[in-house]
Short mmCIF file of C-alpha atoms and ligand atoms in Angstrom, two decimals:
data_model
loop_
_atom_site.label_atom_id
_atom_site.label_comp_id
_atom_site.label_asym_id
_atom_site.label_seq_id
_atom_site.Cartn_x
_atom_site.Cartn_y
_atom_site.Cartn_z
CA MET A 5 28.17 25.98 2.53
CA GLN A 6 27.47 22.61 4.15
CA THR A 7 27.41 19.58 1.77
CA VAL A 8 25.17 16.72 2.74
CA LYS A 9 26.62 13.47 1.42
CA LEU A 10 24.15 10.74 0.50
CA ALA A 11 24.92 6.94 -0.20
CA LEU A 12 22.18 5.17 -2.07
CA ALA A 13 21.51 1.49 -1.82
CA GLY A 14 19.77 0.94 -5.08
CA PHE A 15 19.59 2.86 -8.24
CA GLY A 16 16.41 1.78 -10.02
CA THR A 17 13.21 3.59 -10.48
CA VAL A 18 13.15 5.37 -7.28
CA GLY A 19 17.03 5.98 -7.04
CA THR A 20 17.13 7.56 -10.37
CA GLY A 21 13.95 9.53 -9.68
CA LEU A 22 15.74 10.96 -6.58
CA ALA A 23 18.95 11.73 -8.52
CA ARG A 24 17.02 13.60 -11.24
CA ILE A 25 15.23 15.74 -8.64
CA LEU A 26 18.42 16.53 -6.92
CA GLU A 27 19.71 17.75 -10.13
CA GLU A 28 16.74 19.54 -11.53
CA ASN A 29 15.81 21.29 -8.22
CA GLU A 30 19.42 21.98 -6.86
CA GLU A 31 18.99 25.72 -6.64
CA LEU A 32 15.53 25.33 -4.71
CA LEU A 33 17.01 22.82 -2.33
CA PHE A 34 19.70 25.31 -1.62
CA LYS A 35 17.38 28.23 -1.17
CA ARG A 36 15.27 26.15 1.34
CA SER A 37 18.24 24.50 3.27
CA GLY A 38 21.37 26.43 2.52
CA MET A 39 22.81 22.97 1.80
CA LYS A 40 24.23 21.14 -1.18
CA PHE A 41 23.35 17.45 -1.58
CA THR A 42 25.88 15.00 -3.18
CA ILE A 43 25.38 11.41 -3.93
CA THR A 44 28.80 10.00 -3.13
CA SER A 45 28.11 6.25 -3.68
CA VAL A 46 25.47 4.04 -5.28
CA LEU A 47 25.19 0.29 -4.40
CA VAL A 48 23.83 -1.83 -7.42
CA ARG A 49 23.69 -5.47 -8.40
CA ASP A 50 25.32 -4.93 -11.86
CA ILE A 51 27.85 -2.06 -12.39
CA GLU A 52 27.97 -2.76 -16.03
CA LYS A 53 24.18 -2.35 -16.66
CA GLN A 54 23.00 0.34 -19.10
CA ARG A 55 21.30 3.16 -17.24
CA ASP A 56 18.85 5.67 -18.59
CA TYR A 57 20.34 8.30 -16.03
CA ILE A 58 24.07 8.51 -15.24
CA PRO A 59 24.90 10.75 -12.20
CA GLY A 60 27.84 13.12 -12.10
CA PRO A 61 31.56 12.13 -11.68
CA GLU A 62 31.38 12.57 -7.85
CA THR A 63 29.11 9.47 -7.75
CA ARG A 64 30.84 6.14 -7.48
CA PHE A 65 29.01 2.90 -8.30
CA THR A 66 29.84 -0.20 -6.21
CA THR A 67 28.53 -3.62 -5.46
CA ASN A 68 30.09 -3.62 -1.79
CA PRO A 69 27.56 -2.36 0.80
CA GLU A 70 30.45 -1.49 3.13
CA ASP A 71 31.38 1.36 0.74
CA LEU A 72 28.23 3.03 1.99
CA THR A 73 27.97 2.00 5.59
CA ALA A 74 31.56 2.15 6.68
CA ASP A 75 32.35 5.60 4.74
CA PRO A 76 32.74 8.14 7.56
CA GLU A 77 31.97 10.79 4.95
CA VAL A 78 28.51 9.55 4.33
CA ASP A 79 25.85 11.36 6.35
CA ILE A 80 22.63 9.59 5.06
CA VAL A 81 22.11 6.25 3.74
CA VAL A 82 19.17 6.04 1.44
CA GLU A 83 17.85 2.41 1.09
CA LEU A 84 15.97 2.09 -2.36
CA MET A 85 16.91 -1.45 -3.45
CA GLY A 86 13.77 -3.48 -1.78
CA GLY A 87 13.96 -6.83 -0.33
CA ILE A 88 14.36 -7.65 3.57
CA THR A 89 17.65 -9.38 3.80
CA LEU A 90 20.43 -7.20 2.52
CA ALA A 91 18.39 -4.00 2.92
CA ARG A 92 17.97 -4.86 6.72
CA GLU A 93 21.64 -5.54 7.12
CA ILE A 94 22.67 -2.22 5.42
CA ILE A 95 20.19 -0.24 7.55
CA ILE A 96 21.41 -1.89 10.71
CA LYS A 97 25.05 -1.19 9.87
CA ALA A 98 24.23 2.38 9.02
CA ILE A 99 22.40 3.09 12.12
CA LYS A 100 25.18 1.41 14.36
CA ALA A 101 27.68 3.83 12.34
CA GLY A 102 25.61 6.75 13.54
CA LYS A 103 24.14 7.52 10.12
CA HIS A 104 20.46 8.72 9.51
CA VAL A 105 18.66 6.32 7.21
CA VAL A 106 15.87 6.96 4.66
CA THR A 107 14.01 4.01 3.11
CA ALA A 108 11.06 3.41 0.77
CA ASN A 109 11.01 -0.32 1.84
CA LYS A 110 7.60 -0.81 3.37
CA HIS A 111 8.09 -4.56 3.15
CA LEU A 112 10.99 -4.34 5.32
CA LEU A 113 9.33 -1.89 7.79
CA ALA A 114 6.23 -4.09 8.03
CA GLU A 115 8.41 -7.20 8.94
CA HIS A 116 11.31 -5.69 10.82
CA GLY A 117 10.21 -2.07 11.70
CA ILE A 118 9.79 -2.61 15.38
CA GLU A 119 13.37 -3.87 15.65
CA LEU A 120 14.72 -1.09 13.41
CA PHE A 121 12.89 1.78 15.15
CA LYS A 122 14.12 0.57 18.68
CA LEU A 123 17.68 0.39 17.10
CA ALA A 124 17.47 3.98 15.56
CA GLU A 125 16.22 5.22 19.02
CA GLU A 126 19.06 3.66 20.80
CA TYR A 127 21.63 5.17 18.43
CA GLY A 128 19.86 8.62 18.26
CA VAL A 129 19.54 8.50 14.51
CA GLY A 130 16.56 9.20 12.08
CA LEU A 131 14.95 6.34 10.28
CA TYR A 132 12.43 8.11 7.84
CA TYR A 133 10.00 6.44 5.33
CA GLU A 134 7.71 9.01 3.91
CA SER A 135 8.14 7.22 0.33
CA SER A 136 7.13 3.85 1.83
CA VAL A 137 3.37 4.53 1.99
CA ALA A 138 1.38 6.08 -1.11
CA GLY A 139 4.34 7.17 -3.04
CA GLY A 140 4.31 11.03 -3.31
CA ILE A 141 1.63 11.65 -0.82
CA PRO A 142 2.97 13.26 2.41
CA ILE A 143 0.76 10.87 4.38
CA VAL A 144 3.52 9.78 6.94
CA GLU A 145 4.49 13.19 7.89
CA SER A 146 0.80 14.36 8.11
CA ILE A 147 -0.08 11.49 10.65
CA LYS A 148 3.29 11.85 12.52
CA GLU A 149 3.31 15.58 12.88
CA SER A 150 0.29 17.59 11.53
CA LEU A 151 -2.52 15.17 12.89
CA CYS A 152 -0.63 13.93 15.92
CA VAL A 153 -3.07 15.62 18.54
CA ASN A 154 -5.87 13.45 17.08
CA LYS A 155 -7.33 10.07 18.19
CA ILE A 156 -7.63 8.46 14.83
CA LYS A 157 -11.06 6.84 14.46
CA GLY A 158 -10.21 5.27 11.22
CA MET A 159 -8.43 5.35 7.92
CA VAL A 160 -9.39 4.03 4.52
CA GLY A 161 -7.64 4.25 1.34
CA ILE A 162 -6.08 3.10 -1.94
CA LEU A 163 -2.52 2.02 -1.04
CA ASN A 164 -1.22 0.25 -4.08
CA GLY A 165 -0.76 2.19 -7.44
CA THR A 166 -0.15 -0.95 -9.54
CA ALA A 167 -3.55 -2.48 -8.54
CA ASN A 168 -5.30 0.63 -8.90
CA TYR A 169 -3.77 1.18 -12.35
CA ILE A 170 -4.94 -2.29 -13.30
CA LEU A 171 -8.58 -1.88 -12.06
CA SER A 172 -8.74 1.63 -13.55
CA GLU A 173 -7.51 0.44 -17.11
CA MET A 174 -9.96 -2.60 -16.89
CA THR A 175 -12.76 -0.19 -15.92
CA THR A 176 -12.07 2.81 -18.30
CA ASN A 177 -10.39 1.16 -21.31
CA GLY A 178 -11.61 -2.42 -20.99
CA LEU A 179 -7.91 -3.71 -20.86
CA GLU A 180 -7.22 -7.31 -19.92
CA PHE A 181 -5.89 -7.84 -16.42
CA ASP A 182 -2.43 -9.13 -17.85
CA THR A 183 -2.07 -6.14 -20.27
CA ALA A 184 -2.73 -3.57 -17.66
CA LEU A 185 -0.26 -5.34 -15.22
CA GLN A 186 2.51 -5.23 -17.95
CA GLN A 187 1.90 -1.50 -18.57
CA ALA A 188 2.11 -0.85 -14.80
CA GLN A 189 5.46 -2.80 -14.71
CA ASP A 190 6.78 -0.92 -17.88
CA LEU A 191 5.93 2.46 -16.15
CA GLY A 192 7.93 1.52 -12.98
CA TYR A 193 4.99 1.00 -10.57
CA ALA A 194 5.18 -2.68 -9.81
CA GLU A 195 7.24 -4.41 -7.10
CA ALA A 196 10.05 -6.66 -8.32
CA ASP A 197 7.65 -9.54 -7.58
CA PRO A 198 4.19 -8.03 -8.86
CA THR A 199 2.35 -10.83 -6.83
CA PHE A 200 3.01 -8.30 -3.91
CA ASP A 201 0.89 -5.72 -5.79
CA ILE A 202 -1.90 -8.09 -7.11
CA GLU A 203 -2.52 -10.06 -4.02
CA GLY A 204 -2.56 -6.93 -1.60
CA ILE A 205 0.66 -7.78 0.01
CA ASP A 206 2.25 -4.52 -0.74
CA ALA A 207 -0.83 -2.65 0.40
CA ALA A 208 -0.77 -4.82 3.62
CA HIS A 209 2.87 -3.67 4.37
CA LYS A 210 1.76 -0.13 4.04
CA LEU A 211 -1.34 -0.46 6.22
CA VAL A 212 0.73 -2.00 8.96
CA VAL A 213 3.05 1.07 8.71
CA LEU A 214 0.14 3.49 8.76
CA ILE A 215 -1.50 1.60 11.85
CA ARG A 216 1.76 2.15 13.73
CA LEU A 217 1.73 5.83 13.00
CA ALA A 218 -1.78 6.39 13.73
CA TYR A 219 -2.11 4.29 16.92
CA GLY A 220 1.35 3.78 18.24
CA GLU A 221 0.63 -0.04 18.07
CA ASP A 222 1.78 -2.96 16.05
CA TYR A 223 -0.79 -4.92 14.09
CA PRO A 224 1.31 -7.94 13.01
CA LEU A 225 1.38 -8.39 9.20
CA ALA A 226 0.72 -12.02 9.65
CA LYS A 227 -2.62 -11.28 11.38
CA LEU A 228 -3.79 -8.72 8.88
CA PRO A 229 -6.64 -10.19 6.56
CA THR A 230 -5.25 -9.68 3.02
CA GLU A 231 -7.07 -10.31 -0.24
CA GLY A 232 -6.02 -8.90 -3.59
CA ILE A 233 -7.62 -8.32 -6.99
CA SER A 234 -6.78 -11.44 -8.79
CA LYS A 235 -10.35 -12.57 -8.53
CA VAL A 236 -11.72 -9.38 -9.89
CA THR A 237 -13.13 -10.05 -13.58
CA GLY A 238 -14.34 -7.70 -16.27
CA LEU A 239 -17.83 -9.22 -15.55
CA ASP A 240 -17.80 -7.98 -11.90
CA ILE A 241 -16.46 -4.51 -13.03
CA GLN A 242 -19.47 -4.27 -15.46
CA PHE A 243 -21.94 -5.45 -12.72
CA ALA A 244 -20.45 -2.91 -10.22
CA ARG A 245 -20.84 -0.16 -12.80
CA GLU A 246 -24.47 -1.16 -13.47
CA PHE A 247 -25.17 -0.68 -9.73
CA GLY A 248 -23.22 2.59 -9.52
CA TYR A 249 -20.05 1.31 -7.93
CA ARG A 250 -16.41 1.15 -9.03
CA ILE A 251 -14.10 -1.79 -7.85
CA LYS A 252 -11.19 -0.71 -5.91
CA LEU A 253 -8.35 -2.44 -3.65
CA ILE A 254 -8.96 -0.99 -0.39
CA GLY A 255 -6.93 -0.69 2.85
CA GLN A 256 -9.00 0.02 5.89
CA VAL A 257 -8.58 0.30 9.70
CA ARG A 258 -11.13 1.23 12.21
CA ASP A 259 -11.14 1.75 15.93
CA VAL A 260 -14.07 -0.26 17.15
CA CYS A 261 -14.42 0.39 20.84
CA GLY A 262 -10.68 0.22 21.50
CA LYS A 263 -10.01 -2.84 19.19
CA LEU A 264 -8.67 -2.52 15.74
CA GLU A 265 -10.49 -3.92 12.80
CA ALA A 266 -8.31 -3.91 9.68
CA GLY A 267 -7.80 -5.42 6.38
CA ILE A 268 -6.91 -5.32 2.60
CA PHE A 269 -9.76 -6.25 0.32
CA PRO A 270 -11.24 -5.38 -3.12
CA ALA A 271 -14.44 -3.63 -2.60
CA LEU A 272 -17.39 -1.95 -4.38
CA VAL A 273 -16.93 1.92 -3.84
CA LYS A 274 -20.02 3.91 -4.66
CA TYR A 275 -19.12 6.16 -7.73
CA THR A 276 -20.01 9.37 -5.84
CA LEU A 277 -17.27 8.94 -3.33
CA LEU A 278 -13.93 10.46 -3.70
CA LEU A 279 -12.22 7.17 -3.48
CA ALA A 280 -14.08 5.85 -6.49
CA ARG A 281 -12.59 8.71 -8.64
CA VAL A 282 -8.94 7.80 -7.61
CA GLY A 283 -7.65 6.52 -11.09
CA GLY A 284 -4.40 5.20 -12.59
CA ASN A 285 -1.39 4.90 -10.41
CA TYR A 286 -2.97 7.43 -7.91
CA ASN A 287 -3.41 6.41 -4.19
CA ALA A 288 -5.70 8.22 -1.65
CA VAL A 289 -5.99 8.09 2.16
CA ARG A 290 -8.96 9.30 4.22
CA VAL A 291 -7.99 9.78 7.90
CA GLU A 292 -10.61 10.51 10.25
CA GLY A 293 -9.47 12.27 13.57
CA ASN A 294 -11.67 12.96 16.57
CA ALA A 295 -10.66 16.67 16.42
CA VAL A 296 -9.87 17.40 12.77
CA GLY A 297 -12.72 15.29 11.32
CA PRO A 298 -12.10 13.65 8.02
CA ALA A 299 -9.05 14.63 5.96
CA PHE A 300 -8.44 13.41 2.45
CA PHE A 301 -4.97 12.89 0.76
CA HIS A 302 -4.66 12.24 -2.96
CA GLY A 303 -1.68 11.94 -5.17
CA GLN A 304 0.59 9.56 -7.27
CA GLY A 305 1.26 6.47 -5.29
CA ALA A 306 4.05 5.08 -7.34
CA GLY A 307 6.60 6.17 -10.01
CA ALA A 308 10.06 7.65 -10.00
CA LEU A 309 9.45 11.35 -9.49
CA PRO A 310 6.54 11.25 -7.00
CA THR A 311 8.47 8.59 -4.90
CA GLY A 312 11.75 10.49 -5.24
CA SER A 313 9.97 13.58 -4.08
CA ALA A 314 8.92 11.84 -0.73
CA VAL A 315 12.49 10.48 -0.37
CA LEU A 316 13.93 13.77 -0.82
CA ALA A 317 11.61 15.30 1.59
CA ASP A 318 12.73 12.95 4.20
CA ILE A 319 16.51 13.69 3.45
CA MET A 320 15.71 17.56 3.80
CA ALA A 321 13.84 16.84 7.07
CA LEU A 322 16.73 14.92 8.44
CA THR A 323 19.27 17.68 7.85
CA LYS A 324 17.07 20.00 10.09
CA VAL A 325 16.06 17.83 13.07
CA GLY A 326 17.40 17.85 16.50
CA LYS A 327 15.94 14.71 17.94
CA PRO A 328 14.47 12.55 15.10
CA ASN A 329 10.85 11.63 15.28
CA ASN A 330 10.70 8.07 13.68
CA THR A 331 7.39 6.67 14.88
CA GLY A 332 5.56 9.78 16.02
CA PHE A 333 5.30 8.30 19.53
CA TYR A 334 7.49 9.23 22.57
CA SER A 335 8.63 5.61 22.85
CA SER A 336 9.66 3.46 19.90
CA ASP A 337 8.83 0.38 21.86
CA LEU A 338 5.34 -0.32 20.19
CA LYS A 339 3.10 -2.93 21.70
CA GLU A 340 0.94 -5.34 19.78
CA ALA A 341 -2.61 -3.86 18.99
CA ASP A 342 -5.74 -5.37 20.56
CA ILE A 343 -7.29 -6.78 17.29
CA LEU A 344 -11.08 -7.36 16.63
CA PRO A 345 -11.26 -10.89 15.19
CA PRO A 346 -11.91 -10.39 11.41
CA GLU A 347 -14.84 -12.84 11.42
CA HIS A 348 -16.71 -10.32 13.61
CA ALA A 349 -16.29 -7.44 11.00
CA THR A 350 -19.57 -6.39 9.41
CA SER A 351 -20.18 -4.98 5.86
CA GLU A 352 -22.49 -4.87 3.02
CA TYR A 353 -21.63 -7.38 0.23
CA TYR A 354 -21.77 -8.04 -3.46
CA PHE A 355 -22.13 -11.71 -4.47
CA ARG A 356 -21.91 -13.14 -7.91
CA PHE A 357 -23.21 -16.74 -8.18
CA ASN A 358 -22.69 -18.47 -11.33
CA VAL A 359 -25.53 -20.94 -11.55
CA ALA A 360 -27.32 -23.51 -13.87
CA ASP A 361 -30.32 -21.60 -15.31
CA GLU A 362 -33.01 -23.72 -13.69
CA ALA A 363 -36.20 -22.99 -11.70
CA GLY A 364 -35.87 -22.48 -8.02
CA VAL A 365 -32.19 -21.48 -7.87
CA MET A 366 -32.66 -18.00 -6.75
CA ALA A 367 -35.01 -19.18 -3.99
CA SER A 368 -32.53 -21.74 -2.71
CA ILE A 369 -29.82 -19.20 -2.59
CA SER A 370 -32.10 -16.80 -0.62
CA LYS A 371 -32.96 -19.33 1.82
CA VAL A 372 -29.29 -19.95 2.80
CA LEU A 373 -28.58 -16.44 2.98
CA ALA A 374 -31.56 -15.77 5.24
CA GLU A 375 -30.48 -18.81 7.55
CA HIS A 376 -27.17 -16.83 8.00
CA ASN A 377 -28.76 -13.58 8.87
CA ILE A 378 -27.87 -12.17 5.42
CA SER A 379 -30.56 -9.81 4.13
CA ILE A 380 -30.67 -9.04 0.25
CA ALA A 381 -30.89 -5.33 -0.69
CA GLN A 382 -30.85 -5.94 -4.49
CA ALA A 383 -30.87 -8.91 -6.82
CA VAL A 384 -30.28 -9.24 -10.63
CA GLN A 385 -30.19 -12.31 -12.78
CA LYS A 386 -28.75 -11.78 -16.31
CA GLY A 387 -30.88 -13.82 -18.79
CA ASP A 388 -29.09 -12.66 -21.98
CA ILE A 389 -25.74 -14.36 -21.40
CA SER A 390 -25.38 -17.52 -23.71
CA GLY A 391 -24.59 -21.01 -22.33
CA PRO A 392 -26.01 -23.19 -19.77
CA ASN A 393 -25.02 -21.11 -16.77
CA VAL A 394 -26.08 -17.52 -15.81
CA PRO A 395 -24.80 -14.97 -13.18
CA ILE A 396 -26.94 -13.99 -10.35
CA VAL A 397 -25.83 -10.89 -8.31
CA PHE A 398 -27.02 -10.01 -4.96
CA LEU A 399 -26.24 -6.84 -2.96
CA THR A 400 -26.87 -7.40 0.73
CA HIS A 401 -27.42 -5.26 3.71
CA LYS A 402 -24.87 -5.42 6.49
CA ALA A 403 -23.66 -8.93 7.38
CA ARG A 404 -21.04 -10.62 9.58
CA ALA A 405 -17.88 -11.82 7.83
CA LYS A 406 -18.29 -15.18 9.47
CA ASP A 407 -22.04 -15.57 8.38
CA VAL A 408 -21.01 -14.67 4.81
CA LYS A 409 -18.23 -17.16 4.81
CA ASP A 410 -20.40 -20.03 6.16
CA ALA A 411 -23.24 -19.03 3.88
CA ILE A 412 -21.09 -19.04 0.77
CA ALA A 413 -19.40 -22.36 1.57
CA LYS A 414 -22.88 -24.01 2.01
CA ILE A 415 -24.15 -22.47 -1.35
CA ASP A 416 -20.96 -23.48 -3.21
CA SER A 417 -21.64 -27.18 -2.28
CA MET A 418 -25.02 -27.09 -3.90
CA PRO A 419 -25.52 -28.95 -7.34
CA PHE A 420 -26.67 -26.04 -9.43
CA ILE A 421 -23.43 -23.94 -8.62
CA ALA A 422 -21.13 -23.98 -11.62
CA GLU A 423 -18.22 -21.99 -10.45
CA GLU A 424 -16.81 -20.62 -7.07
CA THR A 425 -19.01 -17.83 -5.88
CA VAL A 426 -17.38 -14.32 -6.01
CA SER A 427 -17.85 -12.02 -2.89
CA PHE A 428 -16.69 -8.40 -2.52
CA ARG A 429 -17.46 -6.05 0.38
CA ILE A 430 -19.17 -2.66 -0.30
CA LEU A 431 -17.56 0.16 1.23
P1 NAP B 7 14.04 -1.24 -8.93
O1 NAP B 7 13.72 -0.34 -9.95
O2 NAP B 7 13.99 -2.76 -9.09
O3 NAP B 7 15.57 -0.86 -8.37
C1 NAP B 7 16.15 -1.75 -7.36
C2 NAP B 7 17.65 -1.21 -7.35
O4 NAP B 7 18.34 -1.86 -6.30
C3 NAP B 7 18.47 -1.46 -8.59
O5 NAP B 7 19.47 -0.40 -8.74
C4 NAP B 7 19.25 -2.67 -8.23
O6 NAP B 7 20.53 -2.78 -8.89
C5 NAP B 7 19.54 -2.54 -6.67
N1 NAP B 7 19.60 -3.74 -6.08
C6 NAP B 7 18.65 -4.72 -5.87
N2 NAP B 7 18.99 -5.81 -5.18
C7 NAP B 7 20.31 -5.46 -4.96
C8 NAP B 7 21.29 -6.33 -4.31
N3 NAP B 7 21.09 -7.63 -3.80
N4 NAP B 7 22.65 -5.74 -4.19
C9 NAP B 7 22.67 -4.60 -4.77
N5 NAP B 7 21.91 -3.85 -5.29
C10 NAP B 7 20.70 -4.32 -5.45
O7 NAP B 7 13.24 -1.02 -7.64
P2 NAP B 7 12.29 0.32 -7.28
O8 NAP B 7 10.98 0.26 -7.92
O9 NAP B 7 13.28 1.69 -7.40
O10 NAP B 7 12.08 0.13 -5.67
C11 NAP B 7 13.05 0.26 -4.74
C12 NAP B 7 12.22 0.37 -3.31
O11 NAP B 7 11.31 1.31 -3.21
C13 NAP B 7 11.47 -0.92 -2.92
O12 NAP B 7 11.51 -1.16 -1.63
C14 NAP B 7 10.14 -0.51 -3.35
O13 NAP B 7 9.08 -1.29 -2.73
C15 NAP B 7 10.08 0.99 -2.95
N6 NAP B 7 9.04 1.82 -3.75
C16 NAP B 7 9.03 1.83 -5.03
C17 NAP B 7 8.14 2.62 -5.70
C18 NAP B 7 8.00 2.75 -7.12
O14 NAP B 7 7.07 3.40 -7.51
N7 NAP B 7 8.80 1.94 -7.86
C19 NAP B 7 7.31 3.52 -4.78
C20 NAP B 7 7.43 3.47 -3.43
C21 NAP B 7 8.39 2.66 -2.91
P3 NAP B 7 20.70 -2.95 -10.42
O15 NAP B 7 20.34 -1.51 -10.90
O16 NAP B 7 22.07 -3.27 -10.73
O17 NAP B 7 19.65 -3.91 -10.95
N1 HSE B 8 4.43 -1.25 -6.21
C1 HSE B 8 3.94 -0.12 -5.37
C2 HSE B 8 2.72 0.30 -5.95
C3 HSE B 8 4.98 1.00 -5.52
O1 HSE B 8 2.31 -0.08 -7.04
O2 HSE B 8 2.00 0.99 -5.25
C4 HSE B 8 4.55 2.08 -4.62
O3 HSE B 8 4.72 1.69 -3.26
#
């Protein structure tokens, strides 16, 4: 029986999740592969730390990365530590030592993926990353292999479990934003720096990875319009509900006549759509191919076992491959995508103006919107809210992002505006 020796860089939420599955499913893994999997070494920051899960005696804890990358016994280096400096160095050393690499690190892939994929191709090793996007959902493999014959018209999804957990708890249980975030952190869903989850940065990392898989092109992270959920309030969630929508953090890319329109943004999603029903730490991705049509993927986007499941699937795949398929394209030299300027994107919109309760305000706002070619579909003014200011909510027909930006800037400079206007796209 062949033993596959694994070295883990990182033994936190995902690392321990992987170790637990290896132990629990040992017999199944053997039946499927005829192999035994052993964790020989684990790189951590603090060897003395109390841990909920202790692996067997064959596993050595270390603080020296060389114990992983320079050990000739190690077959696969599994990077589950996060960050982009040491993680990158470890992966580069592992590749140069001829070892396959599995990583859950979407941040690293979004920033340095092009370099790492070229290096892996040069050394003929696998660099697999199923767990980096949408946790346990097999979306990377599905796009790379199962849907690879399709021209991808577009993808839309919920790509961050923490943000989705926060919005779901605010919507369903009326939790405060900070309470819901703390729960997501306690459950092991959040990034080490949760700003990445809240401000859409983590979802942006994942969308960059998905775009490469779907189009074989690089959409540079710095160019991807990215907006998170920090401006979403309980009031907006309540208004959205009244209009029949849920607010979700959305990642979207569309092929518009050969140019890619993409972004991360909070959006109102009609409650009848599957995406609106995706709750808690779940993620979903709807991929539309020119042959397959729409395909919808749904599952847990974060957490120890779902993510560990995706990591282990990569390990299993790498024990079977001849020539690794890292990017899904024949060459790993991915060129920059032709990008549709974000200001040209069109969408329906939700606006919430917070205004002084005076005559003529609604008419003034409507006039500015009309001047910017923004046509109103629905409008509601809440008169039963105490205080000198009232919210006015407009839902619009399709409008151009640039027109929306200019109109809101003009309206926000008007004397009756009490607070910065909130605007979200409608999916
Ligand atoms: P985590 O719980 O914070 O664990 C990080 C692990 O890496 C810890 O064991 C830590 O050591 C070790 N580590 C961190 N920096 C180190 C350094 N400089 N030197 C040595 N060891 C270091 O993180 P996680 O949630 O498992 O996430 C790990 C990776 O998976 C990240 O890239 C994350 O984005 C990705 N990911 C996470 C999830 C999820 O649901 N959590 C899902 C998908 C992808 P100590 O134990 O000594 O502190
Ligand atoms: N922090 C990430 C999330 C982990 O909440 O989605 C999974 O990538």
